[in-house]
Amino acid sequence: MVKRNVESRTAATVGTVGRGECKTIGGKLVAVSVRLCGSTITEAHIDGDFLIDENGSVAGEADRSLIADIERAIVSAGVTVDAISDTGADGKIIASVEGNDHAASVDDCRTSPDAVALLATIEAVIAGHPHTRLVGTTADAIVTATMRAIHNIVPAGNNTVSGPINIAPAGGVCRQRRRGMASGAKSVDVAVPDTGASVAPEPTDTKPADVKPAENLTERWSSLAPRVDVVIDAEPYAPPMQMALDEVIARRVAAGIQPPTLRFWRWGSPAVVIGAYQSVRNEVDGRAADLAGFTVVRRVTGGGAMFVRPDDTITYSLYVPESFTAGLDAAASYRLCDTWAFGALHAIGIPAVSQSLNDIATTDGGKIGGAAQRRFPAPRGSYGNHGPQNSHDFGDPHGHGPGCVLHHVTMAYDIDAGLMTRVLRISREKLVDKAVSSAKKRVTPLRTLTSLGRDVVVESMRAYALAHIPGAQPAHLPADVIDEAESLAGKKFENPDWTYRIP
């Protein structure tokens, strides 16, 4: 066990909270917020821009169940402040391991007995959810974030912390920034130190799949024939409606009552779209967003926050049967779903490439856009008002739906980088494995790569899809899809209980 002098921290461990983050190389950021009573963790909550991949046979809240079980494991593992040593003036912690004093970074405490035991516990929890996978982060990263959270504890009532310090319900996070960052502070546009915070190893999920023959990808696209509907929204839709359309179409494709579909969005107003597992308060400056006219909505997929202004953004969604990506790892699944888009961008002279797990980027690493996915299982029985006897026009011969992979992408055609960094809160940790010093420098809008206008780019991509995706045909969304989405938007995506489920 790591021994330490706790006298200077004893007063700070009564009713205290802390938040730690860990960015996985080539992957995603996970954050852990803890509440301590005495020297023991009594609450733990996870958030971040990681993704969760659910097997199509799993319905409901399987992703939330995994997160909740990991949170309970952190609490029950018995990790205490004795696992973390005091911090010296140079930013190193002073630890004494088996009587051998040495200076080490806080991450060295991952090798303490407490941390090793916690890692084993979290790995066992993850193994207990065989149909639900963390993508872009690892058990080791969660342990690192937990140890950093303990190290970053802030006394309740500390007057250096702005705003209330609250622990959210299961799946949520502390309502505070990392220690030393006042509410509303931005950690962008500052150099990442050369010795930067350590990051977790690249998870195996992000390594390329062993799918070598190009014919394999061609066969997968051919499997979507004889019909793929290519749709452009009939009118601009408000952000909650866009979220609802994604879910409604995905569930209909999953049920076999709608064909595979490619939809180009028309945004009705500015929005910040946060990922399914992100904390609103830690990702968005609410006051700045309100002043700038941005609506904050939560989508059903994981990943990071999307900064959307209608004239500056290109968004599309692909809804395909689960068999389309069967057998592929996460990175290969993303590349497959965006194959047509890379071809469309190359056709107009934009040198887009796949980067990391789910980004679309330039050859020199500038980010053009990002993708996210979620799997929807085929429903049992009927879907909505569609009976099983006539609902599965696009299912198998036995009338079963094919399930659905929802894959959506948002690309920056242009961007107001200054406004983005006022509205979004982007931590240094998110940038530690990027060859940039700020979020501003990381984004490369399409406008800088082509003289074509936004609408021309969208129409070019639509035309390319119609010409190159087997079975593609122009189509419109049925009226009952719009009606169902309008209802869902009001019940779910405009509901603060959904948006702020992770405050």
Coordinates of N, CA and C in Angstrom, one line a residue, residues 21-29 148 178 190-200 426-438 442:
E21 N -9.4 13.4 -15.3 CA -9.6 13.0 -16.7 C -8.5 12.2 -17.3
C22 N -8.7 11.4 -18.3 CA -7.7 10.6 -18.9 C -8.0 10.4 -20.4
K23 N -7.2 10.9 -21.3 CA -7.3 10.8 -22.7 C -6.5 9.6 -23.2
T24 N -7.1 8.7 -23.9 CA -6.4 7.5 -24.5 C -5.8 7.9 -25.8
I25 N -4.6 7.5 -26.0 CA -3.9 7.8 -27.3 C -4.7 7.3 -28.4
G26 N -5.0 8.1 -29.4 CA -5.8 7.6 -30.5 C -7.2 7.3 -30.2
G27 N -7.7 7.6 -29.0 CA -9.0 7.3 -28.6 C -9.7 8.4 -28.0
K28 N -10.4 8.2 -26.9 CA -11.3 9.2 -26.3 C -11.0 9.6 -24.9
L29 N -11.7 10.6 -24.4 CA -11.5 11.0 -23.0 C -12.5 10.4 -22.1
R148 N -6.6 10.4 -10.4 CA -6.4 11.9 -10.6 C -7.5 12.6 -9.9
R178 N -12.1 21.1 -13.4 CA -11.0 20.6 -12.7 C -10.4 21.7 -11.7
V190 N -3.8 27.3 -25.2 CA -2.6 27.3 -24.4 C -1.8 26.1 -24.8
A191 N -0.5 26.3 -24.8 CA 0.4 25.2 -25.2 C 0.2 24.0 -24.3
V192 N 0.2 22.8 -24.9 CA 0.3 21.6 -24.1 C 1.7 21.4 -23.8
P193 N 2.1 21.3 -22.5 CA 3.5 21.1 -22.1 C 4.1 19.9 -22.9
D194 N 5.4 20.0 -23.2 CA 6.1 19.0 -23.9 C 6.1 17.7 -23.0
T195 N 6.1 17.9 -21.7 CA 6.1 16.7 -20.8 C 4.7 16.3 -20.5
G196 N 3.7 16.9 -21.2 CA 2.2 16.8 -21.0 C 1.8 15.7 -20.1
A197 N 0.5 15.7 -19.7 CA -0.1 14.7 -18.9 C 0.0 13.4 -19.6
S198 N 0.3 12.3 -18.9 CA 0.4 11.0 -19.6 C -1.0 10.6 -20.0
V199 N -1.0 9.8 -21.1 CA -2.3 9.3 -21.6 C -2.2 7.8 -21.6
A200 N -3.4 7.2 -21.6 CA -3.5 5.7 -21.5 C -3.1 5.1 -22.9
I426 N -13.2 23.0 -23.5 CA -12.3 22.0 -24.0 C -11.1 21.9 -23.1
S427 N -10.9 20.8 -22.4 CA -9.8 20.7 -21.5 C -8.5 20.4 -22.2
R428 N -7.4 20.7 -21.5 CA -6.1 20.4 -22.1 C -5.9 18.9 -22.3
E429 N -6.5 18.1 -21.4 CA -6.4 16.7 -21.5 C -6.9 16.1 -22.8
K430 N -7.9 16.7 -23.3 CA -8.5 16.3 -24.6 C -7.5 16.4 -25.8
L431 N -6.5 17.4 -25.6 CA -5.6 17.7 -26.7 C -4.2 17.1 -26.5
V432 N -4.0 16.3 -25.4 CA -2.7 15.8 -25.1 C -2.0 15.0 -26.2
D433 N -2.8 14.3 -27.0 CA -2.2 13.4 -28.0 C -2.4 14.0 -29.4
K434 N -2.7 15.3 -29.5 CA -2.9 16.0 -30.7 C -1.6 16.9 -31.0
A435 N -1.2 17.0 -32.2 CA -0.1 17.8 -32.5 C -0.5 19.3 -32.7
V436 N -1.3 19.8 -31.8 CA -1.8 21.1 -31.8 C -1.8 21.7 -30.4
S437 N -1.8 23.0 -30.3 CA -1.8 23.6 -28.9 C -3.2 24.1 -28.6
S438 N -4.2 24.0 -29.5 CA -5.5 24.5 -29.1 C -6.5 23.9 -30.0
R442 N -6.9 22.9 -34.3 CA -7.1 21.6 -34.7 C -8.2 21.5 -35.8

